[in-house]
Amino acid sequence: TVNESGYGVGLDHAAVYLSSKPCAQDMFVLAAHGLGSFSYYFPGRTVAMNNFSMADPQVAQIVPDTDYVVVDFYNHKRKGIYPELSDITPEKAIWMNGIEFLRIYPSAVFLKTPGG
């Protein structure tokens, strides 16, 4: 059955994708549910982000220093959080069982979006 919460689904795939990039060990990634499935496979620095909102001052301060942002797109879409994400093309989408669970964005796209 499909995980209805989306919690952690595909994070290992996102980590492997970003790990394949040059100098991955020097990258800094803000990742949904980042500690565990993601950070275990990713050699760079990970900061966990669970309830992503550019309105959150802590998140807004971290994003400019990151290289990538991994978003739990399934839950954001389902809950209507940060609807602008639907209009931003990710660098990579992680699909599992026909459902788009995660999106990987270069952090620079968030600095150009409303609220960013």
N, C-alpha and C. Protein backbone atom coordinates (compact mmCIF):
# COMPACT_ATOMS: atom_id res chain seq x y z
N THR A 1 0.83 -1.19 0.00
CA THR A 1 0.00 0.00 0.00
C THR A 1 0.87 1.24 0.00
N VAL A 2 0.31 2.32 -0.46
CA VAL A 2 1.04 3.58 -0.53
C VAL A 2 0.99 4.26 0.83
N ASN A 3 2.11 4.79 1.25
CA ASN A 3 2.21 5.54 2.50
C ASN A 3 1.38 6.81 2.36
N GLU A 4 0.31 6.94 3.12
CA GLU A 4 -0.58 8.09 3.00
C GLU A 4 0.03 9.39 3.50
N SER A 5 1.02 9.31 4.38
CA SER A 5 1.61 10.55 4.90
C SER A 5 2.73 11.06 4.01
N GLY A 6 3.39 10.16 3.29
CA GLY A 6 4.52 10.57 2.49
C GLY A 6 5.80 10.73 3.30
N TYR A 7 5.73 10.50 4.59
CA TYR A 7 6.86 10.73 5.47
C TYR A 7 8.05 9.85 5.11
N GLY A 8 9.07 10.46 4.55
CA GLY A 8 10.32 9.77 4.27
C GLY A 8 10.37 8.97 2.99
N VAL A 9 9.27 8.86 2.28
CA VAL A 9 9.25 8.06 1.06
C VAL A 9 10.16 8.70 0.01
N GLY A 10 11.12 7.93 -0.49
CA GLY A 10 11.99 8.39 -1.56
C GLY A 10 13.18 9.22 -1.15
N LEU A 11 13.34 9.50 0.13
CA LEU A 11 14.46 10.34 0.57
C LEU A 11 15.81 9.69 0.26
N ASP A 12 15.87 8.39 0.31
CA ASP A 12 17.12 7.72 -0.05
C ASP A 12 17.44 7.95 -1.52
N HIS A 13 16.43 7.97 -2.37
CA HIS A 13 16.64 8.23 -3.80
C HIS A 13 17.11 9.67 -4.03
N ALA A 14 16.53 10.61 -3.30
CA ALA A 14 16.95 12.01 -3.41
C ALA A 14 18.41 12.16 -2.97
N ALA A 15 18.76 11.48 -1.90
CA ALA A 15 20.14 11.56 -1.39
C ALA A 15 21.12 10.96 -2.38
N VAL A 16 20.77 9.85 -2.98
CA VAL A 16 21.65 9.22 -3.97
C VAL A 16 21.81 10.14 -5.18
N TYR A 17 20.72 10.77 -5.62
CA TYR A 17 20.79 11.69 -6.76
C TYR A 17 21.76 12.84 -6.45
N LEU A 18 21.59 13.48 -5.30
CA LEU A 18 22.47 14.61 -4.96
C LEU A 18 23.89 14.15 -4.66
N SER A 19 24.05 12.96 -4.16
CA SER A 19 25.39 12.42 -3.88
C SER A 19 26.19 12.20 -5.15
N SER A 20 25.50 12.03 -6.27
CA SER A 20 26.19 11.80 -7.54
C SER A 20 26.74 13.09 -8.16
N LYS A 21 26.42 14.22 -7.57
CA LYS A 21 26.89 15.50 -8.10
C LYS A 21 28.34 15.73 -7.67
N PRO A 22 29.10 16.46 -8.51
CA PRO A 22 30.49 16.76 -8.14
C PRO A 22 30.54 17.52 -6.81
N CYS A 23 31.49 17.18 -5.99
CA CYS A 23 31.72 17.83 -4.70
C CYS A 23 30.52 17.74 -3.76
N ALA A 24 29.78 16.64 -3.85
CA ALA A 24 28.60 16.45 -3.01
C ALA A 24 28.95 16.56 -1.53
N GLN A 25 30.14 16.13 -1.16
CA GLN A 25 30.54 16.19 0.25
C GLN A 25 30.65 17.62 0.76
N ASP A 26 30.75 18.58 -0.15
CA ASP A 26 30.84 19.99 0.25
C ASP A 26 29.50 20.72 0.17
N MET A 27 28.46 20.02 -0.26
CA MET A 27 27.15 20.66 -0.42
C MET A 27 26.40 20.74 0.90
N PHE A 28 25.47 21.68 0.95
CA PHE A 28 24.61 21.92 2.11
C PHE A 28 23.18 21.82 1.60
N VAL A 29 22.39 20.89 2.16
CA VAL A 29 21.04 20.63 1.69
C VAL A 29 20.04 20.78 2.82
N LEU A 30 18.98 21.51 2.54
CA LEU A 30 17.83 21.62 3.44
C LEU A 30 16.84 20.59 2.94
N ALA A 31 16.53 19.58 3.75
CA ALA A 31 15.72 18.45 3.27
C ALA A 31 14.56 18.13 4.20
N ALA A 32 13.41 17.90 3.59
CA ALA A 32 12.25 17.43 4.34
C ALA A 32 12.63 16.14 5.05
N HIS A 33 12.35 16.08 6.34
CA HIS A 33 12.66 14.89 7.12
C HIS A 33 14.09 14.43 6.85
N GLY A 34 15.00 15.39 6.81
CA GLY A 34 16.36 15.16 6.36
C GLY A 34 17.23 14.30 7.22
N LEU A 35 16.94 14.21 8.49
CA LEU A 35 17.80 13.39 9.35
C LEU A 35 17.27 11.96 9.34
N GLY A 36 18.12 11.07 8.92
CA GLY A 36 17.71 9.67 8.81
C GLY A 36 17.90 9.19 7.39
N SER A 37 16.82 8.92 6.70
CA SER A 37 16.91 8.35 5.35
C SER A 37 17.74 9.20 4.41
N PHE A 38 17.62 10.51 4.49
CA PHE A 38 18.38 11.38 3.59
C PHE A 38 19.83 11.50 4.06
N SER A 39 20.02 11.93 5.29
CA SER A 39 21.39 12.20 5.77
C SER A 39 22.25 10.95 5.82
N TYR A 40 21.64 9.80 5.97
CA TYR A 40 22.41 8.55 5.99
C TYR A 40 23.11 8.31 4.66
N TYR A 41 22.46 8.65 3.55
CA TYR A 41 23.01 8.41 2.21
C TYR A 41 23.73 9.61 1.61
N PHE A 42 23.53 10.78 2.16
CA PHE A 42 24.10 11.99 1.58
C PHE A 42 25.37 12.38 2.33
N PRO A 43 26.51 12.56 1.62
CA PRO A 43 27.78 12.83 2.30
C PRO A 43 27.97 14.26 2.76
N GLY A 44 27.17 15.19 2.27
CA GLY A 44 27.32 16.60 2.63
C GLY A 44 26.57 16.92 3.92
N ARG A 45 26.39 18.20 4.15
CA ARG A 45 25.71 18.69 5.35
C ARG A 45 24.21 18.73 5.09
N THR A 46 23.44 18.24 6.04
CA THR A 46 21.98 18.22 5.93
C THR A 46 21.35 18.95 7.10
N VAL A 47 20.38 19.78 6.81
CA VAL A 47 19.55 20.39 7.84
C VAL A 47 18.13 19.91 7.58
N ALA A 48 17.47 19.40 8.62
CA ALA A 48 16.11 18.89 8.47
C ALA A 48 15.11 20.02 8.39
N MET A 49 14.17 19.87 7.49
CA MET A 49 13.10 20.83 7.33
C MET A 49 11.82 20.02 7.21
N ASN A 50 10.94 20.14 8.18
CA ASN A 50 9.73 19.33 8.15
C ASN A 50 8.51 20.09 7.65
N ASN A 51 8.28 21.26 8.14
CA ASN A 51 7.12 22.04 7.71
C ASN A 51 7.62 23.26 6.95
N PHE A 52 8.02 23.02 5.71
CA PHE A 52 8.64 24.06 4.90
C PHE A 52 7.70 25.23 4.65
N SER A 53 8.16 26.40 4.98
CA SER A 53 7.44 27.62 4.67
C SER A 53 8.47 28.74 4.57
N MET A 54 8.46 29.43 3.44
CA MET A 54 9.39 30.55 3.29
C MET A 54 9.06 31.66 4.27
N ALA A 55 7.85 31.64 4.82
CA ALA A 55 7.48 32.65 5.81
C ALA A 55 8.14 32.38 7.16
N ASP A 56 8.63 31.18 7.37
CA ASP A 56 9.31 30.83 8.61
C ASP A 56 10.68 31.50 8.60
N PRO A 57 10.94 32.40 9.53
CA PRO A 57 12.22 33.12 9.54
C PRO A 57 13.44 32.22 9.60
N GLN A 58 13.35 31.09 10.30
CA GLN A 58 14.50 30.19 10.37
C GLN A 58 14.80 29.58 9.01
N VAL A 59 13.76 29.16 8.30
CA VAL A 59 13.95 28.58 6.98
C VAL A 59 14.47 29.64 6.01
N ALA A 60 13.88 30.82 6.06
CA ALA A 60 14.30 31.90 5.16
C ALA A 60 15.77 32.28 5.38
N GLN A 61 16.25 32.15 6.60
CA GLN A 61 17.66 32.46 6.87
C GLN A 61 18.59 31.35 6.38
N ILE A 62 18.13 30.11 6.38
CA ILE A 62 18.96 28.99 5.99
C ILE A 62 19.08 28.86 4.48
N VAL A 63 17.98 29.08 3.75
CA VAL A 63 17.95 28.83 2.30
C VAL A 63 19.08 29.51 1.53
N PRO A 64 19.40 30.78 1.78
CA PRO A 64 20.49 31.39 0.99
C PRO A 64 21.84 30.71 1.14
N ASP A 65 22.04 29.98 2.21
CA ASP A 65 23.32 29.30 2.45
C ASP A 65 23.34 27.87 1.91
N THR A 66 22.20 27.37 1.44
CA THR A 66 22.14 26.00 0.98
C THR A 66 22.39 25.91 -0.52
N ASP A 67 22.69 24.70 -0.96
CA ASP A 67 22.86 24.43 -2.39
C ASP A 67 21.57 23.88 -2.98
N TYR A 68 20.86 23.05 -2.22
CA TYR A 68 19.63 22.43 -2.69
C TYR A 68 18.59 22.38 -1.57
N VAL A 69 17.33 22.30 -2.00
CA VAL A 69 16.22 22.11 -1.08
C VAL A 69 15.44 20.90 -1.57
N VAL A 70 15.21 19.94 -0.67
CA VAL A 70 14.43 18.74 -0.99
C VAL A 70 13.10 18.89 -0.26
N VAL A 71 12.03 18.97 -1.05
CA VAL A 71 10.70 19.25 -0.52
C VAL A 71 9.82 18.01 -0.57
N ASP A 72 9.09 17.77 0.49
CA ASP A 72 8.08 16.71 0.54
C ASP A 72 6.87 17.22 -0.22
N PHE A 73 6.94 17.13 -1.54
CA PHE A 73 5.93 17.72 -2.41
C PHE A 73 4.57 17.05 -2.23
N TYR A 74 4.56 15.76 -1.96
CA TYR A 74 3.31 15.03 -1.77
C TYR A 74 2.47 15.67 -0.67
N ASN A 75 3.08 15.87 0.49
CA ASN A 75 2.33 16.47 1.60
C ASN A 75 2.02 17.94 1.38
N HIS A 76 2.94 18.66 0.75
CA HIS A 76 2.69 20.07 0.49
C HIS A 76 1.51 20.24 -0.45
N LYS A 77 1.45 19.43 -1.47
CA LYS A 77 0.35 19.51 -2.42
C LYS A 77 -0.96 19.08 -1.77
N ARG A 78 -0.91 17.99 -1.03
CA ARG A 78 -2.11 17.44 -0.38
C ARG A 78 -2.68 18.42 0.65
N LYS A 79 -1.80 19.11 1.38
CA LYS A 79 -2.24 20.02 2.44
C LYS A 79 -2.36 21.47 1.96
N GLY A 80 -1.97 21.74 0.72
CA GLY A 80 -2.08 23.10 0.19
C GLY A 80 -1.06 24.05 0.78
N ILE A 81 0.08 23.52 1.23
CA ILE A 81 1.14 24.36 1.79
C ILE A 81 2.00 24.88 0.66
N TYR A 82 2.31 26.15 0.70
CA TYR A 82 3.19 26.78 -0.27
C TYR A 82 2.80 26.41 -1.71
N PRO A 83 1.63 26.85 -2.17
CA PRO A 83 1.14 26.47 -3.51
C PRO A 83 2.03 26.92 -4.66
N GLU A 84 2.92 27.90 -4.43
CA GLU A 84 3.82 28.37 -5.49
C GLU A 84 4.74 27.26 -6.00
N LEU A 85 4.94 26.22 -5.18
CA LEU A 85 5.80 25.12 -5.61
C LEU A 85 5.27 24.44 -6.86
N SER A 86 3.97 24.44 -7.04
CA SER A 86 3.38 23.80 -8.22
C SER A 86 3.83 24.47 -9.50
N ASP A 87 4.20 25.74 -9.43
CA ASP A 87 4.60 26.51 -10.61
C ASP A 87 6.10 26.51 -10.86
N ILE A 88 6.87 25.92 -9.95
CA ILE A 88 8.32 25.91 -10.09
C ILE A 88 8.75 24.53 -10.57
N THR A 89 9.50 24.49 -11.65
CA THR A 89 9.99 23.22 -12.18
C THR A 89 11.19 22.77 -11.34
N PRO A 90 11.10 21.58 -10.76
CA PRO A 90 12.23 21.10 -9.97
C PRO A 90 13.36 20.60 -10.87
N GLU A 91 14.54 20.53 -10.32
CA GLU A 91 15.65 19.91 -11.06
C GLU A 91 15.39 18.41 -11.21
N LYS A 92 14.80 17.84 -10.17
CA LYS A 92 14.52 16.41 -10.16
C LYS A 92 13.28 16.16 -9.32
N ALA A 93 12.45 15.24 -9.78
CA ALA A 93 11.29 14.80 -8.99
C ALA A 93 11.49 13.33 -8.68
N ILE A 94 11.13 12.94 -7.48
CA ILE A 94 11.22 11.54 -7.05
C ILE A 94 9.81 10.98 -7.00
N TRP A 95 9.57 10.01 -7.86
CA TRP A 95 8.27 9.36 -7.96
C TRP A 95 8.36 7.96 -7.38
N MET A 96 7.35 7.56 -6.65
CA MET A 96 7.27 6.21 -6.10
C MET A 96 5.84 5.72 -6.33
N ASN A 97 5.69 4.57 -6.92
CA ASN A 97 4.37 3.98 -7.18
C ASN A 97 3.44 4.96 -7.89
N GLY A 98 3.99 5.72 -8.83
CA GLY A 98 3.18 6.64 -9.62
C GLY A 98 2.79 7.93 -8.91
N ILE A 99 3.37 8.19 -7.75
CA ILE A 99 3.06 9.41 -6.98
C ILE A 99 4.33 10.23 -6.85
N GLU A 100 4.23 11.52 -7.13
CA GLU A 100 5.37 12.42 -6.96
C GLU A 100 5.49 12.76 -5.48
N PHE A 101 6.51 12.19 -4.83
CA PHE A 101 6.68 12.41 -3.40
C PHE A 101 7.60 13.58 -3.09
N LEU A 102 8.72 13.67 -3.80
CA LEU A 102 9.72 14.68 -3.46
C LEU A 102 10.09 15.49 -4.68
N ARG A 103 10.49 16.72 -4.42
CA ARG A 103 11.06 17.57 -5.46
C ARG A 103 12.38 18.11 -4.96
N ILE A 104 13.35 18.14 -5.87
CA ILE A 104 14.67 18.68 -5.54
C ILE A 104 14.87 19.95 -6.35
N TYR A 105 15.13 21.04 -5.64
CA TYR A 105 15.32 22.34 -6.26
C TYR A 105 16.69 22.90 -5.92
N PRO A 106 17.34 23.56 -6.87
CA PRO A 106 18.49 24.38 -6.47
C PRO A 106 17.94 25.49 -5.58
N SER A 107 18.60 25.78 -4.51
CA SER A 107 18.03 26.76 -3.56
C SER A 107 17.83 28.13 -4.17
N ALA A 108 18.57 28.45 -5.21
CA ALA A 108 18.44 29.77 -5.84
C ALA A 108 17.02 30.06 -6.32
N VAL A 109 16.25 29.03 -6.70
CA VAL A 109 14.88 29.28 -7.19
C VAL A 109 14.00 29.84 -6.08
N PHE A 110 14.29 29.52 -4.84
CA PHE A 110 13.48 30.02 -3.74
C PHE A 110 13.78 31.48 -3.43
N LEU A 111 14.94 31.92 -3.82
CA LEU A 111 15.28 33.33 -3.58
C LEU A 111 14.60 34.24 -4.59
N LYS A 112 14.02 33.66 -5.64
CA LYS A 112 13.34 34.42 -6.68
C LYS A 112 11.82 34.29 -6.62
N THR A 113 11.29 33.48 -5.68
CA THR A 113 9.86 33.25 -5.63
C THR A 113 9.19 34.22 -4.65
N PRO A 114 7.89 34.46 -4.81
CA PRO A 114 7.19 35.30 -3.85
C PRO A 114 7.34 34.74 -2.45
N GLY A 115 7.65 35.57 -1.52
CA GLY A 115 7.85 35.13 -0.15
C GLY A 115 9.28 34.71 0.11
N GLY A 116 10.10 34.60 -0.92
CA GLY A 116 11.48 34.13 -0.78
C GLY A 116 12.45 35.24 -0.73
